[in-house]
Structures are given as structure tokens and as C-alpha cells.
PDB file of C-alpha atoms in Angstrom:
ATOM      1  CA  MET A   1     -13.343 -18.339   0.881  1.00 72.00           C
ATOM      2  CA  ALA A   2     -10.307 -17.124  -1.066  1.00 95.00           C
ATOM      3  CA  LEU A   3      -8.828 -13.667  -0.853  1.00 97.00           C
ATOM      4  CA  GLN A   4      -8.814 -11.573  -4.026  1.00 98.00           C
ATOM      5  CA  LEU A   5      -7.642  -8.253  -5.372  1.00 98.00           C
ATOM      6  CA  THR A   6     -10.621  -6.766  -7.184  1.00 97.00           C
ATOM      7  CA  PRO A   7     -10.387  -3.626  -9.338  1.00 98.00           C
ATOM      8  CA  ALA A   8     -11.713  -0.608  -7.475  1.00 98.00           C
ATOM      9  CA  SER A   9     -14.010   1.900  -9.150  1.00 96.00           C
ATOM     10  CA  ASP A  10     -14.711   5.563  -8.532  1.00 96.00           C
ATOM     11  CA  HIS A  11     -17.530   4.393  -6.244  1.00 97.00           C
ATOM     12  CA  ASP A  12     -14.819   3.058  -3.885  1.00 98.00           C
ATOM     13  CA  LEU A  13     -12.962   6.368  -3.604  1.00 98.00           C
ATOM     14  CA  ASP A  14     -14.689   7.517  -0.390  1.00 97.00           C
ATOM     15  CA  PHE A  15     -14.046   4.158   1.298  1.00 98.00           C
ATOM     16  CA  ALA A  16     -10.376   4.169   0.290  1.00 98.00           C
ATOM     17  CA  ARG A  17      -9.808   7.805   1.280  1.00 98.00           C
ATOM     18  CA  ASN A  18     -11.503   7.337   4.657  1.00 97.00           C
ATOM     19  CA  LEU A  19      -9.593   4.129   5.406  1.00 98.00           C
ATOM     20  CA  THR A  20      -6.283   5.752   4.456  1.00 97.00           C
ATOM     21  CA  ARG A  21      -7.000   8.861   6.520  1.00 97.00           C
ATOM     22  CA  GLN A  22      -8.018   6.753   9.532  1.00 96.00           C
ATOM     23  CA  ALA A  23      -4.849   4.639   9.304  1.00 95.00           C
ATOM     24  CA  MET A  24      -2.395   7.431   8.491  1.00 96.00           C
ATOM     25  CA  LEU A  25      -3.662  10.505  10.354  1.00 95.00           C
ATOM     26  CA  PRO A  26      -1.837   9.603  13.596  1.00 96.00           C
ATOM     27  CA  TYR A  27       1.452   9.486  11.654  1.00 96.00           C
ATOM     28  CA  TYR A  28       0.681  12.728   9.836  1.00 96.00           C
ATOM     29  CA  ARG A  29       0.123  14.377  13.213  1.00 95.00           C
ATOM     30  CA  GLU A  30       3.247  12.823  14.740  1.00 95.00           C
ATOM     31  CA  TYR A  31       5.449  14.117  11.920  1.00 95.00           C
ATOM     32  CA  ASP A  32       3.573  17.432  11.561  1.00 96.00           C
ATOM     33  CA  LEU A  33       2.444  16.680   8.014  1.00 95.00           C
ATOM     34  CA  LEU A  34      -0.700  18.011   6.367  1.00 94.00           C
ATOM     35  CA  TRP A  35      -3.315  15.517   5.165  1.00 93.00           C
ATOM     36  CA  VAL A  36      -4.685  16.814   1.821  1.00 94.00           C
ATOM     37  CA  GLU A  37      -7.762  14.989   0.592  1.00 94.00           C
ATOM     38  CA  GLN A  38      -7.523  16.571  -2.867  1.00 95.00           C
ATOM     39  CA  ALA A  39      -4.052  15.019  -3.315  1.00 95.00           C
ATOM     40  CA  PHE A  40      -5.452  11.588  -2.502  1.00 96.00           C
ATOM     41  CA  ASP A  41      -8.321  12.131  -4.934  1.00 96.00           C
ATOM     42  CA  GLN A  42      -5.977  13.265  -7.732  1.00 96.00           C
ATOM     43  CA  ALA A  43      -3.750  10.214  -7.277  1.00 96.00           C
ATOM     44  CA  TRP A  44      -6.837   8.004  -7.488  1.00 96.00           C
ATOM     45  CA  GLY A  45      -7.087   8.835 -11.190  1.00 93.00           C
ATOM     46  CA  TRP A  46      -3.567   7.816 -12.240  1.00 95.00           C
ATOM     47  CA  ARG A  47      -2.815   4.870  -9.934  1.00 97.00           C
ATOM     48  CA  GLU A  48      -4.056   1.291 -10.079  1.00 97.00           C
ATOM     49  CA  GLN A  49      -6.668   0.876  -7.351  1.00 98.00           C
ATOM     50  CA  TRP A  50      -7.554  -2.541  -5.929  1.00 98.00           C
ATOM     51  CA  LEU A  51      -9.929  -3.696  -3.220  1.00 98.00           C
ATOM     52  CA  VAL A  52      -8.806  -6.533  -0.978  1.00 98.00           C
ATOM     53  CA  THR A  53     -11.846  -8.797  -0.835  1.00 98.00           C
ATOM     54  CA  GLN A  54     -13.010 -12.132   0.464  1.00 97.00           C
ATOM     55  CA  GLY A  55     -16.220 -13.077  -1.284  1.00 95.00           C
ATOM     56  CA  ASP A  56     -18.483 -10.037  -1.061  1.00 94.00           C
ATOM     57  CA  THR A  57     -16.630  -8.622   1.955  1.00 96.00           C
ATOM     58  CA  VAL A  58     -14.204  -5.733   1.443  1.00 98.00           C
ATOM     59  CA  LEU A  59     -11.216  -6.082   3.790  1.00 98.00           C
ATOM     60  CA  GLY A  60      -9.164  -3.107   2.597  1.00 98.00           C
ATOM     61  CA  PHE A  61      -7.526  -1.621  -0.456  1.00 97.00           C
ATOM     62  CA  CYS A  62      -4.183  -1.046  -2.115  1.00 98.00           C
ATOM     63  CA  SER A  63      -2.979   1.535  -4.586  1.00 98.00           C
ATOM     64  CA  LEU A  64      -0.168   0.832  -7.062  1.00 98.00           C
ATOM     65  CA  SER A  65       1.976   2.510  -9.660  1.00 98.00           C
ATOM     66  CA  GLN A  66       4.870   1.246 -11.713  1.00 97.00           C
ATOM     67  CA  ASP A  67       7.838   2.362 -13.735  1.00 97.00           C
ATOM     68  CA  ARG A  68      10.146   0.300 -15.958  1.00 96.00           C
ATOM     69  CA  GLN A  69      11.870  -1.331 -12.971  1.00 96.00           C
ATOM     70  CA  ALA A  70       9.405  -1.648 -10.119  1.00 98.00           C
ATOM     71  CA  LEU A  71       5.859  -2.027  -8.930  1.00 98.00           C
ATOM     72  CA  PHE A  72       5.252   0.553  -6.184  1.00 98.00           C
ATOM     73  CA  ILE A  73       2.834  -0.020  -3.327  1.00 98.00           C
ATOM     74  CA  ARG A  74       1.537   3.515  -2.751  1.00 97.00           C
ATOM     75  CA  GLU A  75      -1.104   2.546  -0.195  1.00 97.00           C
ATOM     76  CA  LEU A  76      -1.982  -0.703   1.536  1.00 98.00           C
ATOM     77  CA  HIS A  77      -4.611  -0.488   4.243  1.00 97.00           C
ATOM     78  CA  LEU A  78      -6.844  -3.062   5.883  1.00 97.00           C
ATOM     79  CA  LEU A  79      -9.861  -2.502   8.055  1.00 97.00           C
ATOM     80  CA  PRO A  80      -8.848  -2.994  11.716  1.00 95.00           C
ATOM     81  CA  ALA A  81     -10.818  -6.246  12.078  1.00 94.00           C
ATOM     82  CA  HIS A  82      -8.732  -7.845   9.307  1.00 95.00           C
ATOM     83  CA  ARG A  83      -5.252  -6.869  10.486  1.00 92.00           C
ATOM     84  CA  GLY A  84      -2.936  -9.449  11.992  1.00 91.00           C
ATOM     85  CA  ARG A  85      -4.697 -12.343  10.247  1.00 93.00           C
ATOM     86  CA  GLY A  86      -2.386 -12.929   7.276  1.00 94.00           C
ATOM     87  CA  VAL A  87      -4.291 -10.735   4.818  1.00 97.00           C
ATOM     88  CA  GLY A  88      -1.461  -8.205   4.452  1.00 96.00           C
ATOM     89  CA  ALA A  89       1.031 -11.028   3.948  1.00 96.00           C
ATOM     90  CA  TRP A  90      -1.198 -12.484   1.221  1.00 97.00           C
ATOM     91  CA  VAL A  91      -1.394  -9.091  -0.519  1.00 98.00           C
ATOM     92  CA  LEU A  92       2.407  -8.697  -0.441  1.00 98.00           C
ATOM     93  CA  GLU A  93       2.961 -12.153  -1.925  1.00 97.00           C
ATOM     94  CA  THR A  94       0.320 -11.540  -4.589  1.00 98.00           C
ATOM     95  CA  LEU A  95       1.958  -8.240  -5.547  1.00 98.00           C
ATOM     96  CA  ALA A  96       5.345  -9.977  -5.734  1.00 98.00           C
ATOM     97  CA  GLN A  97       3.769 -12.428  -8.219  1.00 97.00           C
ATOM     98  CA  TRP A  98       2.332  -9.527 -10.201  1.00 98.00           C
ATOM     99  CA  SER A  99       5.788  -7.900 -10.304  1.00 97.00           C
ATOM    100  CA  ARG A 100       7.227 -11.141 -11.658  1.00 97.00           C
ATOM    101  CA  GLN A 101       4.443 -11.440 -14.262  1.00 97.00           C
ATOM    102  CA  ARG A 102       5.070  -7.842 -15.360  1.00 97.00           C
ATOM    103  CA  GLN A 103       8.805  -8.631 -15.583  1.00 97.00           C
ATOM    104  CA  LEU A 104       9.677  -5.988 -12.991  1.00 97.00           C
ATOM    105  CA  GLY A 105      12.757  -6.497 -10.843  1.00 97.00           C
ATOM    106  CA  PHE A 106      11.513  -4.812  -7.663  1.00 98.00           C
ATOM    107  CA  LEU A 107       8.516  -4.311  -5.414  1.00 98.00           C
ATOM    108  CA  ARG A 108       8.918  -0.988  -3.590  1.00 98.00           C
ATOM    109  CA  LEU A 109       7.162   1.048  -0.919  1.00 98.00           C
ATOM    110  CA  MET A 110       7.608   3.787   1.637  1.00 97.00           C
ATOM    111  CA  VAL A 111       6.447   3.424   5.220  1.00 97.00           C
ATOM    112  CA  PHE A 112       6.363   5.791   8.176  1.00 96.00           C
ATOM    113  CA  ARG A 113       9.368   5.104  10.396  1.00 94.00           C
ATOM    114  CA  ARG A 114       7.263   4.205  13.435  1.00 92.00           C
ATOM    115  CA  ASN A 115       4.661   2.141  11.575  1.00 94.00           C
ATOM    116  CA  PRO A 116       4.687  -1.447  12.896  1.00 93.00           C
ATOM    117  CA  ALA A 117       4.008  -2.681   9.334  1.00 94.00           C
ATOM    118  CA  ARG A 118       7.772  -2.341   8.793  1.00 95.00           C
ATOM    119  CA  GLY A 119       8.151  -5.700  10.513  1.00 94.00           C
ATOM    120  CA  LEU A 120       5.645  -7.314   8.147  1.00 95.00           C
ATOM    121  CA  TYR A 121       7.519  -5.932   5.153  1.00 97.00           C
ATOM    122  CA  GLN A 122      10.853  -7.184   6.480  1.00 97.00           C
ATOM    123  CA  ARG A 123       9.413 -10.658   7.072  1.00 96.00           C
ATOM    124  CA  HIS A 124       8.391 -10.685   3.415  1.00 96.00           C
ATOM    125  CA  GLY A 125      11.798  -9.894   1.999  1.00 97.00           C
ATOM    126  CA  PHE A 126      11.789  -6.108   1.928  1.00 98.00           C
ATOM    127  CA  VAL A 127      15.032  -4.390   2.867  1.00 98.00           C
ATOM    128  CA  GLU A 128      15.470  -0.793   3.927  1.00 97.00           C
ATOM    129  CA  MET A 129      17.086   1.320   1.234  1.00 97.00           C
ATOM    130  CA  GLY A 130      17.142   4.674   3.015  1.00 96.00           C
ATOM    131  CA  GLU A 131      15.169   6.926   5.299  1.00 94.00           C
ATOM    132  CA  ASP A 132      14.443  10.509   6.168  1.00 94.00           C
ATOM    133  CA  GLU A 133      12.893  12.013   9.260  1.00 93.00           C
ATOM    134  CA  CYS A 134       9.448  10.538   8.435  1.00 95.00           C
ATOM    135  CA  PHE A 135       9.747   7.653   5.995  1.00 96.00           C
ATOM    136  CA  VAL A 136      11.723   4.498   5.291  1.00 97.00           C
ATOM    137  CA  ARG A 137      12.116   3.439   1.656  1.00 98.00           C
ATOM    138  CA  MET A 138      11.979  -0.337   1.249  1.00 98.00           C
ATOM    139  CA  GLN A 139      12.252  -2.743  -1.635  1.00 98.00           C
ATOM    140  CA  ARG A 140      12.058  -6.429  -2.363  1.00 98.00           C
ATOM    141  CA  VAL A 141      14.049  -7.957  -5.192  1.00 98.00           C
ATOM    142  CA  ILE A 142      11.830 -10.029  -7.484  1.00 97.00           C
ATOM    143  CA  ASP A 143      13.495 -13.120  -8.925  1.00 89.00           C
ATOM    144  CA  GLN A 144      12.464 -13.683 -12.513  1.00 73.00           C
TER     145      GLN A 144
END
């Protein structure tokens, strides 16, 4: 059955928040950052929210925003059972297509420095544009 990005609704907020917290809390602790659920909930209202699905099964979710130049991946999280199976790669390629369709020149994201997903992003054409003590900024040029 084919993978899809399905619009998320407010009913999916708890799932998305819990999945994000579960995936990111170890990094927040490592870098002595404070996880603020209210900040996640506020961003839910102004970002594009998508569930990663296969049939009726929810595999994860992603959160997007955009400006005049780029589509930004704000969150991309998969349930542990669906990691390492090509789902993340499919999402990245789908979002690159969306960037092209929206006539945006870049697909951008930030990732914790020690997050192994950096390798996935690099394999899919993202290059590192800068970093600070916690995060690496990455982007992929989208050919029009």
C-alpha cells in the first residue's frame, strides 16, 4: 500500500506532540533545553501539519512552514517501528516535489547536531549551512 501525507487535524495534536516529545526529549536533556508543550501547541495553529500514513495506519507526522524562498521542515518524526525502512526518505522526496510545485528554491530544516537523521538528510541532497552548539541548519536546493 502506498505512503501518503494526509492533512492532520486538531484531533492529531496529542499524537504529534507526544511523538515529538518522545523523539526529541533526549536531545533537549543533552543540550539543557526546556521542552515547552504550550510552544508546540501554539505552532500547531500556524504550521502545515501532515500525518505520514500507509492506508489507515499512521506512521508519523511532519510539520511545515514556508516563506517566499523555502519550504521548512519544522518537525519530521516517525514511530520507532517505521524508522529505517525508507519512510523518511519518501517523505523528504515528496517534500522536495512539493517545494518544486510551489516554485520554492529550497527545502530547509534544522537538526540536533548529534541526531543520526543528519546522515539521511545528507544522502538526500541536504548540505550543512551553519551550526551552533545545539543545531545544524541544512538545506537542499530545489531545481525548477
